[in-house]
PDB file of N, CA and C in Angstrom:
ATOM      1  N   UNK T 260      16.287 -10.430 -16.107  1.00 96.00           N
ATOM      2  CA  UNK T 260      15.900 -11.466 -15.191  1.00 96.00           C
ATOM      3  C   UNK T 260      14.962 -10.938 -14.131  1.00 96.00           C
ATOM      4  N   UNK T 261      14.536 -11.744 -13.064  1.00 98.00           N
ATOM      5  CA  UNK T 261      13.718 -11.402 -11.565  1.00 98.00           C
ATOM      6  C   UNK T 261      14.748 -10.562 -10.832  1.00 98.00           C
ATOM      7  N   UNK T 262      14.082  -9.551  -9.918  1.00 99.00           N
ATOM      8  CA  UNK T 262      15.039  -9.078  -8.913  1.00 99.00           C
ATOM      9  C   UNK T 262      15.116 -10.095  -7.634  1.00 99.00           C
ATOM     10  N   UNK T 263      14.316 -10.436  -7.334  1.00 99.00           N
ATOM     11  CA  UNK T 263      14.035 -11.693  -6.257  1.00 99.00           C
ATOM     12  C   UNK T 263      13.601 -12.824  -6.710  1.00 99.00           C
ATOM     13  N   UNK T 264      14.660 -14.130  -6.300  1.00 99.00           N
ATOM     14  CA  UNK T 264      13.215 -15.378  -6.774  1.00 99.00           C
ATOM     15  C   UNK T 264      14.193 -15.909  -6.313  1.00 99.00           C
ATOM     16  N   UNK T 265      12.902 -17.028  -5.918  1.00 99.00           N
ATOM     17  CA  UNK T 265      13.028 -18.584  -4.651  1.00 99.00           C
ATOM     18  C   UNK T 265      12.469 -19.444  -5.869  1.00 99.00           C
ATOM     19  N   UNK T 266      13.670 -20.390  -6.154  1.00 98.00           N
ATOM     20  CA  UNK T 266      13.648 -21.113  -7.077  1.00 98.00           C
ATOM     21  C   UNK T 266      13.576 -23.054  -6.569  1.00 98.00           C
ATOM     22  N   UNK T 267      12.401 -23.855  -7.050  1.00 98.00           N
ATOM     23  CA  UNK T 267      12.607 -24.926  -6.615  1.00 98.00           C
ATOM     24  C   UNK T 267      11.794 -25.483  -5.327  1.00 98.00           C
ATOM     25  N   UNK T 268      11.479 -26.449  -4.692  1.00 98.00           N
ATOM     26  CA  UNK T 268      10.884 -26.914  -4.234  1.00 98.00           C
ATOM     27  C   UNK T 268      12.174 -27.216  -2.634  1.00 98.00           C
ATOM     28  N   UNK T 269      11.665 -26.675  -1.569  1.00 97.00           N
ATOM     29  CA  UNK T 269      12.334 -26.171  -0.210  1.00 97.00           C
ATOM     30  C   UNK T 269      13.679 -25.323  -0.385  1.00 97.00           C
ATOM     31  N   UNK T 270      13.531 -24.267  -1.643  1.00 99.00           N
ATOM     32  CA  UNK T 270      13.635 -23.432  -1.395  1.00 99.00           C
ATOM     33  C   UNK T 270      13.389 -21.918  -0.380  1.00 99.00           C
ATOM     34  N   UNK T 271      14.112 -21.208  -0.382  1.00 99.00           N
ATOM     35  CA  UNK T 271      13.167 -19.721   0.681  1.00 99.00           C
ATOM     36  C   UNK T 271      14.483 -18.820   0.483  1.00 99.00           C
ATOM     37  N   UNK T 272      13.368 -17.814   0.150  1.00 99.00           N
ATOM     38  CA  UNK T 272      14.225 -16.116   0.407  1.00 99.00           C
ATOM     39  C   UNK T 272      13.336 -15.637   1.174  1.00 99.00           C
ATOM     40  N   UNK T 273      14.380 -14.859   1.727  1.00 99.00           N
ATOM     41  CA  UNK T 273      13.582 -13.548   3.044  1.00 99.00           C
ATOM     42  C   UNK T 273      14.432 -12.587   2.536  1.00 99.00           C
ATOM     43  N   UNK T 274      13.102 -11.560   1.852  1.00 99.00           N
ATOM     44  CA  UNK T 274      13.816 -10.207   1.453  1.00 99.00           C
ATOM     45  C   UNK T 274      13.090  -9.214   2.886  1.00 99.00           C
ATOM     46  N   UNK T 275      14.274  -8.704   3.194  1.00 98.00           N
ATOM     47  CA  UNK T 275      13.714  -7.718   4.429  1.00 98.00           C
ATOM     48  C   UNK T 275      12.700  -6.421   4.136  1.00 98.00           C
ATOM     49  N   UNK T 276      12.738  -5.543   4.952  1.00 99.00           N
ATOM     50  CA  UNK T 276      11.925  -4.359   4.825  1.00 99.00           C
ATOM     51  C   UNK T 276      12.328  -3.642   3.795  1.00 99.00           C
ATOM     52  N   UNK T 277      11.307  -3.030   2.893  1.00 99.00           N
ATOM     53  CA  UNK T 277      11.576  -1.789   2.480  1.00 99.00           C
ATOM     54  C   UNK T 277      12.536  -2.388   0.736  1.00 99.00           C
ATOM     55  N   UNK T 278      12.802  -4.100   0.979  1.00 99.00           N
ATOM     56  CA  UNK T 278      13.685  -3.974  -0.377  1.00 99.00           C
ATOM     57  C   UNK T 278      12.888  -3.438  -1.657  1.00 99.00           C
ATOM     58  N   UNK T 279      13.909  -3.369  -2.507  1.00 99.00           N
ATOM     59  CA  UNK T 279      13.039  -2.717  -4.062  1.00 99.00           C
ATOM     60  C   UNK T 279      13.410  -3.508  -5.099  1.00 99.00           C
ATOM     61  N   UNK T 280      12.811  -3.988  -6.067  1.00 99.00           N
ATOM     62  CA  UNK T 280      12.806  -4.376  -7.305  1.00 99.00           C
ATOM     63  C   UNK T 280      12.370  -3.786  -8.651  1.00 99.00           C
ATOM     64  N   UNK T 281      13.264  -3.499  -9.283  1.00 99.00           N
ATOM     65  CA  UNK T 281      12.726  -2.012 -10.074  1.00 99.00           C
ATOM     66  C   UNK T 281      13.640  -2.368 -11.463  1.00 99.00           C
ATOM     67  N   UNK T 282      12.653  -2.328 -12.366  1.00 99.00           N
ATOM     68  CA  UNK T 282      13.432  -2.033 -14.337  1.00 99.00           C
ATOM     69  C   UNK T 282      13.567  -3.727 -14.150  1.00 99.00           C
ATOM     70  N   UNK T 283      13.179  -4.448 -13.791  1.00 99.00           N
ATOM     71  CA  UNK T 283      13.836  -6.171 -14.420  1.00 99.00           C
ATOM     72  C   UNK T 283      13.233  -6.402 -15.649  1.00 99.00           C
ATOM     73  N   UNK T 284      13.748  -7.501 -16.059  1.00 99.00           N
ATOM     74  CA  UNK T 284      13.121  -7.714 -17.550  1.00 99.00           C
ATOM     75  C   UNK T 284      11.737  -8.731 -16.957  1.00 99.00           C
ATOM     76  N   UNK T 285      11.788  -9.454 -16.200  1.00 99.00           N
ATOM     77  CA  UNK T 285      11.331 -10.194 -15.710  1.00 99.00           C
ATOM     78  C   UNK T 285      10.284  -9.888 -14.522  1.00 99.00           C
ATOM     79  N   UNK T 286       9.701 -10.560 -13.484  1.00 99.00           N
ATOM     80  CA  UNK T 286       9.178 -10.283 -11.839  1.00 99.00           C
ATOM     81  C   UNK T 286       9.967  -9.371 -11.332  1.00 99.00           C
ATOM     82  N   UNK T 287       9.254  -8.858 -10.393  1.00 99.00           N
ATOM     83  CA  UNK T 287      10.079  -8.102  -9.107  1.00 99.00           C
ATOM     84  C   UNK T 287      10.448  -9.048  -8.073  1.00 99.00           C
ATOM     85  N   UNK T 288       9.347  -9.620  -7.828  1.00 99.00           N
ATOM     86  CA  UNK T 288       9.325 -11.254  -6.653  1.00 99.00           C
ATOM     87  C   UNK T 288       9.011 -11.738  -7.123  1.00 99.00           C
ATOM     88  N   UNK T 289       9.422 -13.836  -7.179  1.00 99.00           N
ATOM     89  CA  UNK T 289       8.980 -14.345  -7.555  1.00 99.00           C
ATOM     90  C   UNK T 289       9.258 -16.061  -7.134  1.00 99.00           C
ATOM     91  N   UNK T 290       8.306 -16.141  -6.648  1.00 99.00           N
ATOM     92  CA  UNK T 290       7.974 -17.642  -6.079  1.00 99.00           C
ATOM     93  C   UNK T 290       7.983 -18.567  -6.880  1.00 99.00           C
ATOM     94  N   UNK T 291       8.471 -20.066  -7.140  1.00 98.00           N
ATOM     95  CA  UNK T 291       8.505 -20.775  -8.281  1.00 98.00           C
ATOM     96  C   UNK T 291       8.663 -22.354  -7.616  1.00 98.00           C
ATOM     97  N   UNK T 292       7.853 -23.024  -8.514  1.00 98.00           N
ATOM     98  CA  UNK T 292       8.194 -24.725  -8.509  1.00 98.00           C
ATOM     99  C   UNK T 292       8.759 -25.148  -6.627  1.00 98.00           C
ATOM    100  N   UNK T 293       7.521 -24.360  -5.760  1.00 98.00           N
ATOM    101  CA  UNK T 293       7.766 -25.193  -4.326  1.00 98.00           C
ATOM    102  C   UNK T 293       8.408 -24.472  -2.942  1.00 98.00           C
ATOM    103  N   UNK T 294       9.558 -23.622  -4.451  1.00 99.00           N
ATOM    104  CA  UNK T 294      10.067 -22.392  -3.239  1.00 99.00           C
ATOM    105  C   UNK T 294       8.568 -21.225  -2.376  1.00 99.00           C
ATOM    106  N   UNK T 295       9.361 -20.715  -1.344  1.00 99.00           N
ATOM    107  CA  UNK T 295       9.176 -19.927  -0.796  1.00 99.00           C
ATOM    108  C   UNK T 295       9.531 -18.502  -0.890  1.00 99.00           C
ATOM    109  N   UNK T 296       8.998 -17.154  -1.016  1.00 99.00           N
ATOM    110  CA  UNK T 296       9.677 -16.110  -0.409  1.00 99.00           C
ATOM    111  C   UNK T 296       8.805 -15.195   0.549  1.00 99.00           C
ATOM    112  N   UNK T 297       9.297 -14.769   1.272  1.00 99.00           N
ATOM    113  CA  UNK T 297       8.754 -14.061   1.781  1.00 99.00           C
ATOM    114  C   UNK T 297       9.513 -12.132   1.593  1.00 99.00           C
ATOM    115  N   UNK T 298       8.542 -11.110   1.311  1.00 99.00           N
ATOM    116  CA  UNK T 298       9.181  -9.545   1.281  1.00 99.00           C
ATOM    117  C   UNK T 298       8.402  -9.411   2.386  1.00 99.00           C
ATOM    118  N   UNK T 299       9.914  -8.644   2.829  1.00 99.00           N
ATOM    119  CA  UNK T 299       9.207  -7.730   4.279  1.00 99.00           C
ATOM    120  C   UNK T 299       8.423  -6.644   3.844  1.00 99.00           C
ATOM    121  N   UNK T 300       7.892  -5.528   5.137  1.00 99.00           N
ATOM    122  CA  UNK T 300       7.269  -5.416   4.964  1.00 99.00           C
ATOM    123  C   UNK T 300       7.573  -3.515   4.292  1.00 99.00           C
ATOM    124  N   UNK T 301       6.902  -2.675   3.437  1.00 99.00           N
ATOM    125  CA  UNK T 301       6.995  -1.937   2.176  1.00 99.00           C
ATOM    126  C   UNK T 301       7.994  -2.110   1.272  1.00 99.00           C
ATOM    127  N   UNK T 302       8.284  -3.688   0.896  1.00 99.00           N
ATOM    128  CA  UNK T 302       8.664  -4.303  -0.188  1.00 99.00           C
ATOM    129  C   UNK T 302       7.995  -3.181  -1.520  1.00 99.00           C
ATOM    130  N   UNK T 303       9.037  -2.908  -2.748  1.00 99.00           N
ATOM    131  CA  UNK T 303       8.617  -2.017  -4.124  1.00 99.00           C
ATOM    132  C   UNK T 303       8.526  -3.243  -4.987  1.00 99.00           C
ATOM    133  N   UNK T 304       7.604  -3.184  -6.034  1.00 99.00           N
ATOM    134  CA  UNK T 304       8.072  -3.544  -7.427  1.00 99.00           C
ATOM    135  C   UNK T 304       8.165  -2.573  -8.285  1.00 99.00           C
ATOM    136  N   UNK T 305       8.812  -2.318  -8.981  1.00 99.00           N
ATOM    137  CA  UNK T 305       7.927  -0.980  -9.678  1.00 99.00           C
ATOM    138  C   UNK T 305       8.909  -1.208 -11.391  1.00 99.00           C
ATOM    139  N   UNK T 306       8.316  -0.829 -12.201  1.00 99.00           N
ATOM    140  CA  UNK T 306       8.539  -0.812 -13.416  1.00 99.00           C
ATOM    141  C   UNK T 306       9.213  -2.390 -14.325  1.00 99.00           C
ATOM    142  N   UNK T 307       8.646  -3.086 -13.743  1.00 99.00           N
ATOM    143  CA  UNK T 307       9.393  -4.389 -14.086  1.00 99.00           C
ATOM    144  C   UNK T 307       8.476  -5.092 -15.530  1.00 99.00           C
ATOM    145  N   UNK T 308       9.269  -6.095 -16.439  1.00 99.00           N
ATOM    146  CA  UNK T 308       8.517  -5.911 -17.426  1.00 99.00           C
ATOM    147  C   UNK T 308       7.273  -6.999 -17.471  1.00 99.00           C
ATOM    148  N   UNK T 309       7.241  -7.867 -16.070  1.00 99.00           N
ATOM    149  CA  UNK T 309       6.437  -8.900 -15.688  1.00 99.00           C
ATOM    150  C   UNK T 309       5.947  -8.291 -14.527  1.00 99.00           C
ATOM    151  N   UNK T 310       5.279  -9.247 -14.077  1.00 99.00           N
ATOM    152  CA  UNK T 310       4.548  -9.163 -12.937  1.00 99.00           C
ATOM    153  C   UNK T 310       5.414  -8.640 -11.438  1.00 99.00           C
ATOM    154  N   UNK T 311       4.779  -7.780 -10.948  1.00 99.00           N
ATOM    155  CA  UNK T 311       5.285  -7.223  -9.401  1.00 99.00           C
ATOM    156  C   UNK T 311       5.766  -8.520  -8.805  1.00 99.00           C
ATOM    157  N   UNK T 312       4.531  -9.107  -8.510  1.00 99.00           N
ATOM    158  CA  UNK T 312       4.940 -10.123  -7.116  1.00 99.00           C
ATOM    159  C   UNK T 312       4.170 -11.350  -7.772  1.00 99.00           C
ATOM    160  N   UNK T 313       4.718 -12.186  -8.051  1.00 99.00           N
ATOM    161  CA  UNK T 313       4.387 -13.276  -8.614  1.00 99.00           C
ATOM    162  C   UNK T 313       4.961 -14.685  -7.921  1.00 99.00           C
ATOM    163  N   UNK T 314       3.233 -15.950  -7.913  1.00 99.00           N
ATOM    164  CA  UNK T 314       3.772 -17.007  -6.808  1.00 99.00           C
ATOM    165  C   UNK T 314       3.126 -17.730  -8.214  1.00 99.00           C
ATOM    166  N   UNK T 315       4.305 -18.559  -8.387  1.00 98.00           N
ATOM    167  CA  UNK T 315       3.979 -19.561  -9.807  1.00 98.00           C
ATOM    168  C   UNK T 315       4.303 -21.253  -9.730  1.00 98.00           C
ATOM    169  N   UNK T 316       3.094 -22.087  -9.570  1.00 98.00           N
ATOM    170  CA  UNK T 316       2.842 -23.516  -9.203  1.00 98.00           C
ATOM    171  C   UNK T 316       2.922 -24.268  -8.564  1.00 98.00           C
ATOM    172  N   UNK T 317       2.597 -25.093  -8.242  1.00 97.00           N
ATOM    173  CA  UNK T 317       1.698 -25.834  -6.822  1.00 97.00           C
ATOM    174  C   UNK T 317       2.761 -26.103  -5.856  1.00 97.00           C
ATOM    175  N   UNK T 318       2.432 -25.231  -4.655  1.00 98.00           N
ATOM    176  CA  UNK T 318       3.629 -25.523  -3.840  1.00 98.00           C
ATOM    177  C   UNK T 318       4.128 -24.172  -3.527  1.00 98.00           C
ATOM    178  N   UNK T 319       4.439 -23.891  -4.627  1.00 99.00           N
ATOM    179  CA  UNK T 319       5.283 -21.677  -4.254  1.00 99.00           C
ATOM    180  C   UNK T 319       3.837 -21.143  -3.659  1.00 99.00           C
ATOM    181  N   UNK T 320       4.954 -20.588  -2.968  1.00 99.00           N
ATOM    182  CA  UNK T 320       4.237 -19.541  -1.532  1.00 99.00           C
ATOM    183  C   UNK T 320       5.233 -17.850  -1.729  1.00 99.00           C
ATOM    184  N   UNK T 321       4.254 -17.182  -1.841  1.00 99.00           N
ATOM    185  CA  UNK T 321       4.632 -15.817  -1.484  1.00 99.00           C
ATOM    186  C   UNK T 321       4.093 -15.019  -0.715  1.00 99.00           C
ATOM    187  N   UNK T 322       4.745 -14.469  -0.011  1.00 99.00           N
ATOM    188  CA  UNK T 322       4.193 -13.738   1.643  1.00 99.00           C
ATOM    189  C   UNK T 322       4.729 -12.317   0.903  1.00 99.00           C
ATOM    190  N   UNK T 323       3.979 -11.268   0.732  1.00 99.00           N
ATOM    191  CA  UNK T 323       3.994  -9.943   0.286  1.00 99.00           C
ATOM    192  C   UNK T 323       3.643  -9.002   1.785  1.00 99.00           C
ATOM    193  N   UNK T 324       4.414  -8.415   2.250  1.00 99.00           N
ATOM    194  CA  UNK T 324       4.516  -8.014   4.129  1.00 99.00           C
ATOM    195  C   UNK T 324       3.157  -6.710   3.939  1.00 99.00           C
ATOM    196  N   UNK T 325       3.483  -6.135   4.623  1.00 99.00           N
ATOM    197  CA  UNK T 325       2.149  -5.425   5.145  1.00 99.00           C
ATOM    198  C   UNK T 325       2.973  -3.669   4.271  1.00 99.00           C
ATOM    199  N   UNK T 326       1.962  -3.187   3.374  1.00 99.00           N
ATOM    200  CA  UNK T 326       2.615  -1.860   2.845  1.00 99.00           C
ATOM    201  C   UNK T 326       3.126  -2.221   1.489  1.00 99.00           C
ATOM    202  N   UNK T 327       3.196  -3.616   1.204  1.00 99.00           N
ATOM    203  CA  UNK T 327       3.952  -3.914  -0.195  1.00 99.00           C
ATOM    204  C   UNK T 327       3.163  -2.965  -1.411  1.00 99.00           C
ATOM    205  N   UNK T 328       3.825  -2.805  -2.183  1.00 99.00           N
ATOM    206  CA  UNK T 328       3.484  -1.699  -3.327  1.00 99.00           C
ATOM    207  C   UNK T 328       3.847  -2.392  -4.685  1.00 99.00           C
ATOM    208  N   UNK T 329       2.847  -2.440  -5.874  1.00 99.00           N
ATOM    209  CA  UNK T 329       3.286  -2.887  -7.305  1.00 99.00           C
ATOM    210  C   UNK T 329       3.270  -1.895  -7.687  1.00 99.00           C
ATOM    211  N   UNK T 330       3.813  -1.076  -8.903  1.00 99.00           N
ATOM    212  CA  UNK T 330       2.953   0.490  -9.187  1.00 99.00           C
ATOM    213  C   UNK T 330       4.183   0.020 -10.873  1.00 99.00           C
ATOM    214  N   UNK T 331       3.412   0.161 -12.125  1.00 99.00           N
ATOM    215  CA  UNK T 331       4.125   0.506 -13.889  1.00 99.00           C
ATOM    216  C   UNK T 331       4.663  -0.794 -13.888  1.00 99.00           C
ATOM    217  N   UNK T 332       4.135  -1.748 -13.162  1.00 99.00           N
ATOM    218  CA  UNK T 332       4.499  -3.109 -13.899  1.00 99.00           C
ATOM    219  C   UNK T 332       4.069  -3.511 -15.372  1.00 99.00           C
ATOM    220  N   UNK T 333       4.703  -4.305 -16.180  1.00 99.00           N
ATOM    221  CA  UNK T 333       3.879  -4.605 -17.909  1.00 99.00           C
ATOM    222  C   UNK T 333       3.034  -5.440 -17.773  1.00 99.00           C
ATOM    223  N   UNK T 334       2.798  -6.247 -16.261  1.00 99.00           N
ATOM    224  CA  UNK T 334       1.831  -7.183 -16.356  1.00 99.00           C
ATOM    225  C   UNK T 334       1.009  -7.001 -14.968  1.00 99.00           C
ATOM    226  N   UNK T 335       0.725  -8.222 -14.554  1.00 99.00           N
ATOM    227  CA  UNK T 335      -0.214  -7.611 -13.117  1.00 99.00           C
ATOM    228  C   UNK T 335       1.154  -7.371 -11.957  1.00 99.00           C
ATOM    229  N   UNK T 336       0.022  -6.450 -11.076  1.00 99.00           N
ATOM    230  CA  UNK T 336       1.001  -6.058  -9.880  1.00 99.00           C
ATOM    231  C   UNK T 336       0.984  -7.678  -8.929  1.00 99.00           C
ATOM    232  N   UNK T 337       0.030  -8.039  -8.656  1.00 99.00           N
ATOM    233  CA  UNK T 337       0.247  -9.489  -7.726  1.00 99.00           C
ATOM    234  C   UNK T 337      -0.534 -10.280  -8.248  1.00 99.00           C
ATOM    235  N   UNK T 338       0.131 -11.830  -7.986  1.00 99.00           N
ATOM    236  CA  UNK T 338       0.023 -12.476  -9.291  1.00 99.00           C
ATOM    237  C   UNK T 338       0.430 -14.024  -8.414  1.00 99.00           C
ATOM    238  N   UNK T 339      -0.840 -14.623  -8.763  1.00 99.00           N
ATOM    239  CA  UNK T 339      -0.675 -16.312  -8.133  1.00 99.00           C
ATOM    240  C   UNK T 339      -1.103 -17.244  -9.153  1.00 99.00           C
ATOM    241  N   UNK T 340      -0.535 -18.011  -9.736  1.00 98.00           N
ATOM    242  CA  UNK T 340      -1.422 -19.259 -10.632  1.00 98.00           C
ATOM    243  C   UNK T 340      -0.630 -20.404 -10.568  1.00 98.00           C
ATOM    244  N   UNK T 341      -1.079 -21.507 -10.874  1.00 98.00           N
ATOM    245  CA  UNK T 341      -1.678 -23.044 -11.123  1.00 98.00           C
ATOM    246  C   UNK T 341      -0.955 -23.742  -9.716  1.00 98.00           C
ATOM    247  N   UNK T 342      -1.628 -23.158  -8.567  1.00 98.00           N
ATOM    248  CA  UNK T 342      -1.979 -23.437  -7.561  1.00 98.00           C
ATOM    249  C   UNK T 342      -0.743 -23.258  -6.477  1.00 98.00           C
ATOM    250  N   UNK T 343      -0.470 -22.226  -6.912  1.00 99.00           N
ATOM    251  CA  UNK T 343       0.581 -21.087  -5.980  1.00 99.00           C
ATOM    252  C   UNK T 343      -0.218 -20.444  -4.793  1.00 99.00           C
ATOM    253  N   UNK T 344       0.610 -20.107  -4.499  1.00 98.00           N
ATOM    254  CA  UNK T 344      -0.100 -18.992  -3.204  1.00 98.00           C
ATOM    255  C   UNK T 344       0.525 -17.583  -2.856  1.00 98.00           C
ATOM    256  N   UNK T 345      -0.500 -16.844  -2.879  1.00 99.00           N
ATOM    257  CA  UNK T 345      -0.060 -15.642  -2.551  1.00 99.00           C
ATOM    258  C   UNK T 345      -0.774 -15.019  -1.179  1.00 99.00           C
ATOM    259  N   UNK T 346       0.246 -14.681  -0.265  1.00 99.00           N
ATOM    260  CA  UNK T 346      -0.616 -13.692   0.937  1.00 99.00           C
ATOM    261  C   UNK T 346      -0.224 -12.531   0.796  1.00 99.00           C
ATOM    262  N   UNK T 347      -0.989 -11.291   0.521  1.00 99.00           N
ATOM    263  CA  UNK T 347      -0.399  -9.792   0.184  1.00 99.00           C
ATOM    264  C   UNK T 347      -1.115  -9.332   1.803  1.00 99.00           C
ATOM    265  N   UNK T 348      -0.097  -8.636   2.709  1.00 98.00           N
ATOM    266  CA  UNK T 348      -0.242  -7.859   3.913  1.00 98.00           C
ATOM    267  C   UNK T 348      -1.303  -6.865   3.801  1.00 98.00           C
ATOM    268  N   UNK T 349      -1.488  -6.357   4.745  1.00 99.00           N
ATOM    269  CA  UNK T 349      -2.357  -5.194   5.416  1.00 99.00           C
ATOM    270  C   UNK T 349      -1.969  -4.100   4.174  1.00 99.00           C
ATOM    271  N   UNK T 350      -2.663  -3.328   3.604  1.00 99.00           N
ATOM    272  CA  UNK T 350      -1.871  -2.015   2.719  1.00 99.00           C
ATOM    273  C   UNK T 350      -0.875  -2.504   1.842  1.00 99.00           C
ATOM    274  N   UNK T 351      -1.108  -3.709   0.945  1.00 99.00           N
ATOM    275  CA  UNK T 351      -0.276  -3.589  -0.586  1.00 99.00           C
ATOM    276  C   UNK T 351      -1.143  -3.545  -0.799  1.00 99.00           C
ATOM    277  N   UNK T 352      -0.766  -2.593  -2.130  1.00 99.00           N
ATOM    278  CA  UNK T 352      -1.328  -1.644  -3.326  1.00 99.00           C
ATOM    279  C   UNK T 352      -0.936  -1.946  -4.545  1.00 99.00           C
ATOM    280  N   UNK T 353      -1.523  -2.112  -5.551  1.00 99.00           N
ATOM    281  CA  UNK T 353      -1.213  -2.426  -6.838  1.00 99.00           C
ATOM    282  C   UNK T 353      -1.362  -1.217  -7.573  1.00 99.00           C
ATOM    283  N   UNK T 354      -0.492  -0.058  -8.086  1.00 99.00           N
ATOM    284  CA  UNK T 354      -1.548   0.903  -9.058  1.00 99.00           C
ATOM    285  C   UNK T 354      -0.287   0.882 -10.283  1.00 99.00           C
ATOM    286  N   UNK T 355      -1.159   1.277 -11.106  1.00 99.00           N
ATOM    287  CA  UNK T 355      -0.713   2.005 -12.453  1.00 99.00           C
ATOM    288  C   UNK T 355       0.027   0.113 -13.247  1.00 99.00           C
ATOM    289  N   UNK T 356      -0.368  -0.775 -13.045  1.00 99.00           N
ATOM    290  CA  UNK T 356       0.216  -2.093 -13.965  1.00 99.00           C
ATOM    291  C   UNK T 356      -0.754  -2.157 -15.217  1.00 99.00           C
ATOM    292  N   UNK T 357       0.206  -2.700 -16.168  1.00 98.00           N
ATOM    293  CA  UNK T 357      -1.147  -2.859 -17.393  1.00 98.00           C
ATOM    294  C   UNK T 357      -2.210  -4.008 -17.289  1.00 98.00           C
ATOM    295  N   UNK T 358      -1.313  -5.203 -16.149  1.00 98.00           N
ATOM    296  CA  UNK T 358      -2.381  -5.816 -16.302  1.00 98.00           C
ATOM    297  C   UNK T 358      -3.341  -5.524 -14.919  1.00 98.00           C
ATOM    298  N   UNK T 359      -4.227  -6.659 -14.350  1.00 98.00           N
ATOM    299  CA  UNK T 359      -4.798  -6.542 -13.124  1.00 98.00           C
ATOM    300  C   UNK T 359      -3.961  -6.536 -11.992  1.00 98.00           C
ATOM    301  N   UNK T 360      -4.617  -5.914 -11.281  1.00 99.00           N
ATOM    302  CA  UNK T 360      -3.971  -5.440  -9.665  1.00 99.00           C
ATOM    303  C   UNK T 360      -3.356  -6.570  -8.919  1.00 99.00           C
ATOM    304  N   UNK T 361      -4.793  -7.086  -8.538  1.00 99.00           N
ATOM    305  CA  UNK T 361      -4.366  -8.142  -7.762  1.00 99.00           C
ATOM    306  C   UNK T 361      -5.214  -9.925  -8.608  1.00 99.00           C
ATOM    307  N   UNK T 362      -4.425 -10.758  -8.711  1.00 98.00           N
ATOM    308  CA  UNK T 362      -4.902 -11.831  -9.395  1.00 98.00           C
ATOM    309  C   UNK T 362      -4.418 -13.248  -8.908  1.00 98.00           C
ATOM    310  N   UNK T 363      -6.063 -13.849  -8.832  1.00 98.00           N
ATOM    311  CA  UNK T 363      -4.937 -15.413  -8.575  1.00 98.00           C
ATOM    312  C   UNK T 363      -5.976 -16.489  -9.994  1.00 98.00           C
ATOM    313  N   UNK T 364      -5.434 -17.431 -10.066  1.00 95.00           N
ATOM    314  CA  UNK T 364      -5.903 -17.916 -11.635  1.00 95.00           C
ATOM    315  C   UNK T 364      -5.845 -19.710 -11.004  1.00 95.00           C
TER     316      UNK T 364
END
């Protein structure tokens, strides 16, 4: 599954500083159908088999804090589509994902 996800429309998670999301089958973060999340700030994704930080359809909002890090994700490290939103902070870094770094679609 996701290590984090705000599921639904007025939904919201607040993951604090520094949390980690690591080995999911799924996202590390992940915004969906309206929800909200916000990761504080040097939020990890790291080795997950989807996308780091992912904000998925019209309405989800993801706030990625300042320092956030994607690094051996199977897909992109940050990740917005069909009219999601993503804000990635001051210093997130995407390295080593197979897909693109940073992406919105």
């Amino acid at each position: 599954g996701t290590g984090f996800l705000s599921l639904h429309q007025g939904a919201k998670l607040v993951a604090g500083e520094g949390c980690c999301a690591e080995g999911n089958k799924a996202s590390g973060f992940r915004s969906q159908e309206g929800a909200e999340l916000q990761a504080g700030a040097a939020c990890k994704a790291t080795n997950n088999e989807g996308t780091g930080f992912l904000s998925l359809h019209q309405g989800a909002k993801l706030v990625a804090g300042e320092g956030c890090c994607a690094e051996g994700n199977k897909a992109s490290g940050f990740r917005s589509q069909e009219g999601a939103e993503l804000q990635a902070g001051a210093a997130c870094k995407a390295t080593n994902n197979e897909g693109t770094g940073f992406l919105s679609l």
